[in-house]
């Protein structure tokens, strides 16, 4: 078992007693730290995308390192990045769920109505979303019908690729292509047009 | 087999979908982030794609599902939607309350023109001239037997002259040019008043005020057309050179006068048929190529045709309950004509 770790704020890498890094690990402590350092910026970037906050991403990156360290016996040079990002992905899911639970569960039972009101989006946020909706609606209208249908089913209806494929009578691979083309087109146009709104 | 590498934007889209998918394998995420950090342009493209996906998520989180529901028709024809798409029903309801709307796709041109979600159709009967308001900054006067449609998202975006002749007064409300499909080409309009007449051979544009950019359907570079100038965009993709014209004469149909100068009889008859309740046909291509000039009152076409007999060597024959036929006169000792009178053709 690992002893407790001490965060090294300067290096942003956790220091562990050498004795805990046994021959059971595929990578030495030095190698784990080196690989982590190489990928840290990308890791934080990924977490920032997922969590929407750089500060949260920095904190989460530390937690990710702890998690992969606890499974360091499985780490090899070949799978390090994949396992690092699996850990990051899973952590981001956990944090997002916790955030939702926290927002929904604020207050006592007596304040349940207030809780529901608190967890509703603010008026500003709704207004902003409606403005985005106008623009995105225009962009979707620029798409070929199948691309639009596939993207809306995936992104707004929450359907999985395989279910969309069945509905549309095409392969799952084709649905992925439709969605990809939709995102490629709309992303560039969104940036282009947003300045006009 | 030639393999086409995906573009940067396609890769960014692919990787953005990977990053936002909670089920993505670690290898895919690692590949995505490695790509993003390999080049600043990659990072920028990925940020664009992620931002767009985040905006979609924001909409889904903030707007009640029933407000997001709408039917956006498919390009190919009528859309009988069983599935939800987005619309801003409330905004359109404010604008279009009380106005009948149809929502169907028109095949529009050019390809890059935005595809709006609400289409309004307007048409005039043979012999009718009417003016309709398209927005607070746009109106159109329809000549006889004319049809247009106007397409909107949050503003007027696109007007198509389906047939006939119209005088359009358009001004963009948000700085984005309005596209006007005239059949053989398209116009980009910020603010202008212009006449468009559509025929089988092409579309003639006459600018009364302002300026328009004229694109041909064949994709030639846009040509500007200023006030007082006229140009024809032909169906083969070519343009006539711009010429100076008498705009008042061109648009006099708005006041019930149809004017033409040195035009082919076939073309003149096409104009007149928009006002003549009895169709006029020309027997023989040669006669159709005869050139004529004149001013015709829209409600006195029969009189004009009677006069035409004196000018051209033709007969004007009214078939029983059928059209009026203009035909080259057979060899006779004296001309034969029918006085069609004022009321017979209008």
Coordinates of C-alpha atoms in Angstrom, one line a residue:
Chain A
X1 CA 0.0 0.0 0.0
X2 CA 1.1 3.5 -0.7
X3 CA 2.0 5.8 2.1
X4 CA 0.3 9.2 2.0
X5 CA 1.5 11.5 -0.6
X6 CA 2.7 15.0 -0.2
X7 CA 2.0 17.4 -2.9
X8 CA 4.9 19.2 -4.3
X9 CA 3.3 22.5 -5.3
X10 CA 6.3 23.7 -7.2
X11 CA 6.7 20.8 -9.5
X12 CA 3.0 20.0 -9.5
X13 CA 4.1 16.4 -9.2
X14 CA 3.4 14.3 -6.2
X15 CA 6.4 12.9 -4.3
X16 CA 6.2 9.4 -3.0
X17 CA 8.7 7.6 -0.9
X18 CA 11.0 5.6 -3.1
X19 CA 10.4 2.4 -1.2
X20 CA 6.8 2.4 -2.4
X21 CA 7.8 2.1 -6.0
X22 CA 8.5 -1.5 -6.2
X23 CA 9.6 -3.7 -9.0
X24 CA 6.0 -4.7 -9.4
X25 CA 5.4 -1.4 -11.3
X26 CA 6.2 -1.4 -15.0
X27 CA 7.6 2.0 -14.7
X28 CA 9.9 3.5 -12.1
X29 CA 8.8 6.5 -10.1
X30 CA 11.1 8.7 -12.1
X31 CA 9.5 7.5 -15.3
X32 CA 6.0 8.0 -14.0
X33 CA 6.8 11.5 -13.0
X34 CA 8.5 12.2 -16.3
X35 CA 5.6 10.8 -18.4
X36 CA 3.1 12.7 -16.2
X37 CA 5.1 15.9 -16.7
X38 CA 5.1 15.4 -20.4
X39 CA 1.4 15.0 -20.6
X40 CA 0.3 17.2 -17.8
X41 CA -0.5 20.2 -20.0
X42 CA -2.7 18.0 -22.2
X43 CA -4.3 16.4 -19.2
X44 CA -5.2 19.8 -17.7
X45 CA -6.5 20.9 -21.1
X46 CA -8.7 17.9 -21.4
X47 CA -10.1 18.4 -17.8
X48 CA -10.7 22.1 -18.5
X49 CA -12.8 21.1 -21.6
X50 CA -14.8 18.6 -19.5
X51 CA -15.1 20.7 -16.3
X52 CA -15.3 24.2 -17.8
X53 CA -12.8 25.7 -15.4
X54 CA -9.0 25.8 -15.5
X55 CA -8.8 26.0 -11.7
X56 CA -10.9 22.9 -11.3
X57 CA -8.9 21.2 -14.0
X58 CA -5.6 21.9 -12.2
X59 CA -7.0 20.4 -9.0
X60 CA -8.4 17.5 -10.9
X61 CA -5.1 16.8 -12.6
X62 CA -3.6 16.1 -9.1
X63 CA -6.3 13.7 -8.3
X64 CA -5.8 11.9 -11.6
X65 CA -2.2 11.4 -10.8
X66 CA -3.1 9.9 -7.5
X67 CA -5.5 7.5 -9.1
X68 CA -3.0 6.3 -11.7
X69 CA -0.3 6.0 -9.1
X70 CA -2.6 3.8 -7.1
X71 CA -2.7 1.5 -10.1
X72 CA 0.9 2.0 -11.1
X73 CA 1.6 -1.7 -11.4
X74 CA -0.5 -1.7 -14.6
X75 CA 1.4 1.2 -16.1
X76 CA 3.7 0.7 -19.0
X77 CA 5.3 3.1 -21.4
X78 CA 2.9 2.1 -24.1
X79 CA -0.4 2.4 -22.1
X80 CA 0.5 5.3 -19.9
X81 CA -1.3 8.1 -21.8
X82 CA -4.3 6.0 -22.4
X83 CA -4.7 5.1 -18.8
X84 CA -4.0 8.6 -17.7
X85 CA -6.9 9.9 -19.9
X86 CA -9.2 7.1 -18.8
X87 CA -8.6 8.2 -15.3
X88 CA -9.2 11.8 -16.2
X89 CA -12.3 10.9 -18.1
X90 CA -13.8 8.9 -15.2
X91 CA -12.8 11.6 -12.7
X92 CA -14.5 14.3 -14.8
X93 CA -17.7 12.2 -14.9
X94 CA -17.6 11.8 -11.1
X95 CA -17.0 15.5 -10.6
X96 CA -19.8 16.6 -12.9
X97 CA -22.2 14.2 -11.3
X98 CA -21.2 15.5 -7.8
X99 CA -21.7 19.0 -9.1
X100 CA -25.2 18.1 -10.3
X101 CA -26.1 16.4 -7.0
X102 CA -24.8 19.3 -5.1
X103 CA -26.9 21.8 -7.1
X104 CA -30.0 19.7 -6.8
X105 CA -29.6 18.7 -3.1
X106 CA -29.0 22.2 -1.7
X107 CA -31.2 23.1 1.4
X108 CA -33.5 21.1 3.6
X109 CA -36.7 19.2 2.8
X110 CA -38.7 22.2 4.0
X111 CA -37.0 24.3 1.4
X112 CA -37.6 21.9 -1.5
X113 CA -39.4 24.4 -3.6
X114 CA -36.6 26.9 -3.1
X115 CA -34.1 24.2 -4.1
X116 CA -35.9 23.6 -7.3
X117 CA -35.9 27.3 -8.0
X118 CA -32.2 27.5 -7.1
X119 CA -31.2 24.7 -9.4
X120 CA -33.1 26.2 -12.4
X121 CA -31.0 28.2 -14.8
X122 CA -30.8 31.9 -14.2
X123 CA -32.7 34.3 -16.4
X124 CA -29.4 35.5 -17.9
X125 CA -28.4 32.0 -18.7
X126 CA -31.7 31.3 -20.3
X127 CA -31.5 34.4 -22.4
X128 CA -28.0 33.6 -23.5
X129 CA -29.1 30.1 -24.4
X130 CA -32.0 31.4 -26.4
X131 CA -29.7 33.7 -28.4
X132 CA -27.4 30.8 -29.0
X133 CA -30.4 28.7 -30.1
X134 CA -31.2 31.3 -32.8
X135 CA -27.7 31.1 -34.2
X136 CA -27.4 27.4 -34.0
X137 CA -30.8 27.0 -35.6
X138 CA -29.6 28.9 -38.6
X139 CA -26.4 26.8 -38.8
X140 CA -28.3 23.6 -38.6
X141 CA -30.5 24.8 -41.4
X142 CA -27.4 25.0 -43.6
X143 CA -26.7 21.3 -43.2
X144 CA -27.8 18.6 -45.6
X145 CA -30.9 16.9 -44.1
X146 CA -29.2 13.7 -43.0
X147 CA -26.4 15.5 -41.3
X148 CA -28.8 17.6 -39.5
X149 CA -31.0 14.8 -38.5
X150 CA -28.2 12.7 -37.2
X151 CA -26.6 15.6 -35.2
X152 CA -29.9 16.7 -33.6
X153 CA -30.7 13.1 -32.6
X154 CA -27.2 12.7 -31.1
X155 CA -26.8 16.0 -29.4
X156 CA -30.3 17.1 -28.5
X157 CA -32.2 13.9 -28.3
X158 CA -29.4 12.1 -26.5
X159 CA -29.6 9.1 -28.8
X160 CA -26.7 6.7 -29.3
X161 CA -25.1 6.3 -32.7
X162 CA -26.3 2.7 -33.0
X163 CA -29.9 3.8 -32.4
X164 CA -29.7 6.6 -34.8
X165 CA -28.3 4.2 -37.4
X166 CA -31.3 2.0 -37.1
X167 CA -33.7 4.9 -37.4
X168 CA -32.0 6.3 -40.4
X169 CA -31.4 3.0 -42.0
X170 CA -27.6 3.5 -42.3
X171 CA -24.5 2.1 -40.7
X172 CA -23.3 3.4 -37.3
X173 CA -20.1 4.5 -39.1
X174 CA -22.2 6.7 -41.5
X175 CA -24.0 8.3 -38.5
X176 CA -20.7 9.2 -37.0
X177 CA -19.6 10.8 -40.3
X178 CA -22.9 12.8 -40.5
X179 CA -22.4 14.0 -36.9
X180 CA -18.8 14.8 -37.6
X181 CA -19.6 16.8 -40.7
X182 CA -22.3 18.7 -38.8
X183 CA -19.9 19.7 -36.1
X184 CA -17.1 20.6 -38.5
X185 CA -19.4 22.9 -40.4
X186 CA -21.3 24.4 -37.5
X187 CA -18.3 25.1 -35.3
X188 CA -16.5 27.2 -37.9
X189 CA -19.7 29.0 -38.9
X190 CA -20.6 29.6 -35.2
X191 CA -17.4 31.4 -34.6
X192 CA -17.8 33.3 -37.9
X193 CA -21.3 34.4 -37.2
X194 CA -21.3 34.9 -33.5
X195 CA -19.7 38.3 -33.9
X196 CA -22.6 39.5 -36.0
X197 CA -25.3 38.6 -33.5
Chain B
X1 CA -7.5 4.6 -54.6
X2 CA -6.9 8.2 -53.7
X3 CA -7.2 8.8 -50.0
X4 CA -8.2 12.3 -49.0
X5 CA -6.8 13.4 -45.6
X6 CA -9.4 14.9 -43.4
X7 CA -9.3 18.7 -43.1
X8 CA -8.2 20.4 -39.9
X9 CA -11.8 21.3 -39.1
X10 CA -12.9 17.7 -39.6
X11 CA -10.2 16.4 -37.3
X12 CA -11.1 19.1 -34.7
X13 CA -14.7 18.0 -34.9
X14 CA -13.7 14.3 -34.5
X15 CA -11.6 15.0 -31.5
X16 CA -14.1 17.4 -29.9
X17 CA -16.7 14.6 -30.1
X18 CA -14.2 12.2 -28.5
X19 CA -13.4 14.6 -25.7
X20 CA -17.1 15.3 -25.0
X21 CA -18.1 11.7 -25.1
X22 CA -18.0 10.2 -21.6
X23 CA -17.5 6.7 -23.2
X24 CA -14.4 7.6 -25.2
X25 CA -11.5 5.2 -24.7
X26 CA -8.4 6.6 -23.2
X27 CA -6.3 6.1 -26.3
X28 CA -8.7 8.2 -28.3
X29 CA -8.6 11.0 -25.8
X30 CA -4.8 10.9 -25.7
X31 CA -4.7 11.1 -29.5
X32 CA -7.1 14.0 -29.4
X33 CA -5.1 16.0 -26.9
X34 CA -1.8 15.2 -28.6
X35 CA -3.2 16.5 -31.9
X36 CA -4.5 19.7 -30.1
X37 CA -1.2 20.5 -28.6
X38 CA 0.9 19.7 -31.7
X39 CA 0.0 23.0 -33.3
X40 CA -1.7 26.3 -32.2
X41 CA -4.0 26.1 -35.2
X42 CA -5.2 22.7 -34.0
X43 CA -5.8 24.0 -30.5
X44 CA -7.8 26.9 -32.0
X45 CA -9.9 24.6 -34.2
X46 CA -10.5 22.3 -31.3
X47 CA -11.5 25.1 -29.1
X48 CA -14.0 26.3 -31.7
X49 CA -15.5 22.8 -32.0
X50 CA -15.7 22.4 -28.2
X51 CA -17.3 25.8 -27.8
X52 CA -20.0 24.9 -30.3
X53 CA -20.7 21.6 -28.5
X54 CA -20.8 23.4 -25.2
X55 CA -23.3 25.9 -26.6
X56 CA -25.5 23.0 -27.7
X57 CA -25.2 21.6 -24.2
X58 CA -26.1 25.0 -22.7
X59 CA -29.2 25.1 -24.8
X60 CA -30.3 21.6 -23.8
X61 CA -29.7 22.5 -20.1
X62 CA -31.4 25.9 -20.1
X63 CA -34.3 25.8 -22.4
X64 CA -37.3 23.6 -21.8
X65 CA -37.5 20.8 -24.2
X66 CA -40.8 21.8 -25.6
X67 CA -39.4 25.2 -26.6
X68 CA -36.6 23.5 -28.6
X69 CA -39.0 21.4 -30.6
X70 CA -39.6 22.5 -34.2
X71 CA -39.7 21.0 -37.6
X72 CA -37.0 22.1 -39.9
X73 CA -37.9 20.8 -43.3
X74 CA -35.5 18.7 -45.3
X75 CA -34.1 20.3 -48.5
X76 CA -35.7 17.7 -50.8
X77 CA -39.3 18.5 -50.2
X78 CA -42.1 18.4 -47.7
X79 CA -41.0 17.6 -44.2
X80 CA -43.4 15.5 -42.2
X81 CA -41.4 15.6 -39.0
X82 CA -41.6 13.0 -36.4
X83 CA -38.4 14.2 -34.8
X84 CA -37.5 17.2 -32.9
X85 CA -35.4 20.0 -34.2
X86 CA -34.8 23.4 -32.9
X87 CA -36.8 26.5 -33.6
X88 CA -37.5 29.7 -32.0
X89 CA -41.3 29.5 -32.3
X90 CA -42.0 32.3 -29.9
X91 CA -39.9 34.8 -31.9
X92 CA -41.6 33.9 -35.2
X93 CA -45.0 33.8 -33.7
X94 CA -44.6 37.5 -32.8
X95 CA -43.7 38.3 -36.4
X96 CA -46.0 36.1 -38.2
X97 CA -49.2 35.9 -36.1
X98 CA -52.2 36.1 -38.3
X99 CA -50.2 35.4 -41.4
X100 CA -50.5 32.0 -43.0
X101 CA -47.2 30.3 -43.2
X102 CA -46.1 27.3 -45.1
X103 CA -42.9 25.6 -44.2
X104 CA -41.4 23.8 -47.1
X105 CA -38.1 23.9 -48.7
X106 CA -37.5 25.5 -52.0
X107 CA -34.5 24.6 -54.0
X108 CA -32.5 27.7 -53.5
X109 CA -29.5 29.1 -55.3
X110 CA -26.6 29.9 -54.6
X111 CA -25.7 26.8 -52.6
X112 CA -24.1 28.8 -49.9
X113 CA -27.2 30.8 -49.2
X114 CA -28.5 30.3 -45.7
X115 CA -31.5 27.9 -45.4
X116 CA -34.2 29.6 -43.4
X117 CA -37.0 27.9 -41.6
X118 CA -40.0 30.0 -42.5
X119 CA -41.2 30.6 -46.1
X120 CA -43.9 33.0 -47.2
X121 CA -45.4 32.8 -50.6
X122 CA -47.0 35.5 -52.7
X123 CA -48.6 35.4 -56.1
X124 CA -50.6 37.6 -58.3
X125 CA -53.3 36.6 -60.8
X126 CA -53.1 37.3 -64.5
X127 CA -53.8 40.9 -65.0
X128 CA -53.3 41.8 -61.3
X129 CA -50.7 44.1 -59.9
X130 CA -50.3 44.1 -56.1
X131 CA -47.8 45.2 -53.5
X132 CA -46.9 43.2 -50.4
X133 CA -44.8 44.1 -47.5
X134 CA -42.1 41.5 -46.7
X135 CA -40.7 43.2 -43.6
X136 CA -40.5 46.7 -42.1
X137 CA -37.7 47.5 -44.6
X138 CA -38.8 45.5 -47.6
X139 CA -41.7 45.4 -50.0
X140 CA -42.3 44.0 -53.4
X141 CA -44.8 44.9 -56.2
X142 CA -45.9 41.9 -58.2
X143 CA -46.7 42.2 -61.8
X144 CA -49.4 40.0 -63.4
X145 CA -49.1 36.3 -63.0
X146 CA -46.1 36.6 -60.8
X147 CA -45.0 34.5 -57.9
X148 CA -42.3 35.0 -55.3
X149 CA -41.3 33.4 -52.0
X150 CA -39.6 35.1 -49.1
X151 CA -37.6 33.2 -46.5
X152 CA -36.8 34.2 -43.0
X153 CA -35.0 33.1 -39.9
X154 CA -34.9 36.0 -37.6
X155 CA -34.8 38.5 -40.5
X156 CA -35.6 38.4 -44.2
X157 CA -32.8 36.4 -45.7
X158 CA -33.8 35.3 -49.1
X159 CA -36.3 36.2 -51.9
X160 CA -36.9 34.0 -54.9
X161 CA -38.7 35.3 -58.1
X162 CA -40.4 32.1 -59.2
X163 CA -42.0 33.6 -62.3
X164 CA -43.1 36.9 -63.7
X165 CA -41.9 40.4 -63.0
X166 CA -41.5 42.2 -59.7
X167 CA -40.3 45.5 -58.4
X168 CA -38.4 44.9 -55.2
X169 CA -37.4 47.4 -52.5
X170 CA -35.2 45.6 -50.1
X171 CA -33.0 46.8 -47.2
X172 CA -31.2 44.5 -44.9
X173 CA -32.1 45.0 -41.2
X174 CA -28.9 43.5 -39.8
X175 CA -26.1 44.2 -42.2
X176 CA -26.3 40.8 -43.8
X177 CA -27.1 41.0 -47.5
X178 CA -30.5 39.6 -48.7
X179 CA -30.1 37.0 -51.4
X180 CA -32.5 37.2 -54.4
X181 CA -32.8 34.2 -56.6
X182 CA -33.9 35.3 -60.1
X183 CA -33.6 31.9 -61.8
X184 CA -30.6 32.4 -64.1
X185 CA -28.7 34.0 -61.3
X186 CA -28.8 35.5 -57.9
X187 CA -28.4 39.0 -56.4
X188 CA -26.9 40.1 -53.2
X189 CA -28.7 43.2 -51.9
X190 CA -27.9 45.4 -48.9
X191 CA -30.3 48.2 -49.9
X192 CA -31.7 48.7 -53.3
X193 CA -34.9 49.1 -55.4
X194 CA -34.8 47.0 -58.6
X195 CA -37.0 45.4 -61.2
X196 CA -36.6 41.8 -62.2
X197 CA -38.3 40.1 -65.1
X198 CA -37.9 36.4 -65.5
X199 CA -38.3 34.5 -68.7
X200 CA -37.2 31.2 -70.2
X201 CA -34.0 32.6 -71.6
X202 CA -32.9 34.5 -68.5
X203 CA -33.7 37.2 -66.0
X204 CA -33.4 40.9 -66.7
X205 CA -32.5 43.1 -63.7
X206 CA -32.9 46.9 -63.8
X207 CA -31.8 48.9 -60.8
X208 CA -33.9 51.9 -59.9
X209 CA -32.0 52.9 -56.7
X210 CA -28.9 51.6 -54.9
X211 CA -26.8 48.8 -56.1
X212 CA -27.0 45.1 -56.4
X213 CA -24.3 42.4 -56.9
X214 CA -25.3 39.9 -59.7
X215 CA -24.0 36.3 -59.6
X216 CA -24.7 34.0 -62.4
X217 CA -26.0 30.5 -61.8
X218 CA -22.9 29.2 -63.5
X219 CA -20.8 30.7 -60.7
X220 CA -19.2 33.5 -62.5
X221 CA -17.8 36.3 -60.4
X222 CA -20.4 38.7 -59.2
X223 CA -20.9 41.9 -61.2
X224 CA -22.2 45.1 -59.6
X225 CA -25.1 46.8 -61.2
X226 CA -25.8 50.4 -60.3
X227 CA -28.9 52.6 -60.4
X228 CA -30.1 53.3 -64.0
X229 CA -28.4 50.2 -65.4
X230 CA -29.9 47.0 -66.7
X231 CA -28.3 43.6 -67.2
X232 CA -29.6 40.2 -68.2
X233 CA -28.4 37.0 -66.6
X234 CA -28.9 34.2 -69.2
X235 CA -29.7 30.6 -68.3
X236 CA -26.4 29.6 -69.9
X237 CA -24.6 31.5 -67.2
X238 CA -23.6 34.4 -69.3
X239 CA -24.4 38.1 -68.8
X240 CA -25.4 40.8 -71.1
X241 CA -23.2 43.9 -70.7
X242 CA -24.8 46.5 -68.4
X243 CA -26.7 49.1 -70.3
X244 CA -28.2 52.4 -69.3
X245 CA -32.0 52.3 -69.6
X246 CA -35.0 54.5 -68.8
X247 CA -36.0 53.0 -65.5
X248 CA -39.4 54.7 -65.5
X249 CA -40.2 53.0 -68.8
X250 CA -39.0 49.6 -67.5
X251 CA -41.1 49.9 -64.3
X252 CA -44.2 51.6 -65.9
X253 CA -46.0 48.3 -65.7
X254 CA -46.6 49.2 -62.0
X255 CA -48.9 51.9 -63.4
X256 CA -50.6 49.7 -65.9
X257 CA -48.4 50.5 -68.9
X258 CA -46.3 47.8 -70.6
X259 CA -43.5 49.4 -72.5
X260 CA -40.9 47.7 -74.7
X261 CA -38.4 49.0 -77.2
X262 CA -37.0 46.9 -80.0
X263 CA -37.9 43.6 -78.4
X264 CA -38.6 40.3 -79.9
X265 CA -42.3 39.7 -80.4
X266 CA -42.0 36.4 -78.5
X267 CA -40.7 38.3 -75.5
X268 CA -43.4 41.0 -75.8
X269 CA -46.1 38.4 -76.0
X270 CA -44.7 36.7 -72.9
X271 CA -45.1 40.0 -71.0
X272 CA -48.6 40.6 -72.4
X273 CA -49.7 37.2 -71.3
X274 CA -49.2 38.2 -67.7
X275 CA -52.0 40.7 -68.2
X276 CA -54.2 39.1 -70.9
X277 CA -56.9 36.8 -69.7
X278 CA -57.0 35.2 -73.1
X279 CA -53.6 33.6 -73.8
X280 CA -51.7 34.9 -76.9
X281 CA -49.7 32.5 -78.8
X282 CA -47.4 33.0 -81.8
X283 CA -47.5 30.5 -84.7
X284 CA -44.0 30.1 -86.0
X285 CA -40.6 30.9 -84.6
X286 CA -39.8 33.4 -87.4
X287 CA -42.7 35.6 -86.3
X288 CA -41.5 35.4 -82.7
X289 CA -38.2 36.9 -83.8
X290 CA -39.8 40.0 -85.3
X291 CA -38.8 43.1 -83.3
X292 CA -41.4 45.6 -82.1
X293 CA -41.6 48.6 -79.9
X294 CA -44.6 50.1 -78.2
X295 CA -46.6 51.1 -75.1
X296 CA -49.6 49.0 -74.2
X297 CA -52.2 49.7 -71.6
X298 CA -52.6 46.5 -69.7
X299 CA -56.3 46.6 -70.0
X300 CA -56.2 47.3 -73.8
X301 CA -54.1 44.6 -75.2
X302 CA -56.6 43.7 -77.9
X303 CA -56.4 47.2 -79.3
X304 CA -52.7 47.0 -79.5
X305 CA -52.8 43.6 -81.3
X306 CA -55.2 45.1 -83.8
X307 CA -52.7 47.8 -84.4
X308 CA -50.0 45.2 -84.8
X309 CA -51.7 43.9 -87.8
X310 CA -51.0 47.1 -89.6
X311 CA -47.3 47.0 -88.7
X312 CA -46.4 43.4 -89.2
X313 CA -47.7 41.2 -92.0
X314 CA -49.7 39.0 -89.7
X315 CA -53.2 37.8 -88.9
X316 CA -54.6 37.8 -85.4
X317 CA -57.1 35.0 -85.0
X318 CA -59.2 34.2 -82.0
X319 CA -59.9 30.5 -81.8
X320 CA -63.2 29.6 -80.4
X321 CA -62.8 29.6 -76.6
X322 CA -59.2 29.3 -77.2
X323 CA -56.1 31.5 -77.3
X324 CA -55.5 34.4 -79.7
X325 CA -53.1 33.2 -82.4
X326 CA -50.6 35.5 -84.1
X327 CA -49.6 34.0 -87.4
X328 CA -47.7 35.1 -90.5
X329 CA -50.2 36.1 -93.1
X330 CA -50.6 33.8 -96.0
X331 CA -50.3 35.4 -99.4
X332 CA -53.5 37.4 -100.0
X333 CA -54.4 40.4 -102.0
X334 CA -55.5 42.3 -98.9
X335 CA -54.8 42.0 -95.2
X336 CA -57.2 40.1 -92.9
X337 CA -57.5 41.2 -89.4
X338 CA -59.9 40.8 -86.6
X339 CA -60.8 43.6 -84.4
X340 CA -60.5 42.1 -81.0
X341 CA -61.8 45.2 -79.2
X342 CA -60.9 46.3 -75.8
X343 CA -62.7 43.8 -73.7
X344 CA -61.9 40.6 -75.4
X345 CA -58.4 40.0 -74.1
X346 CA -58.5 41.5 -70.6

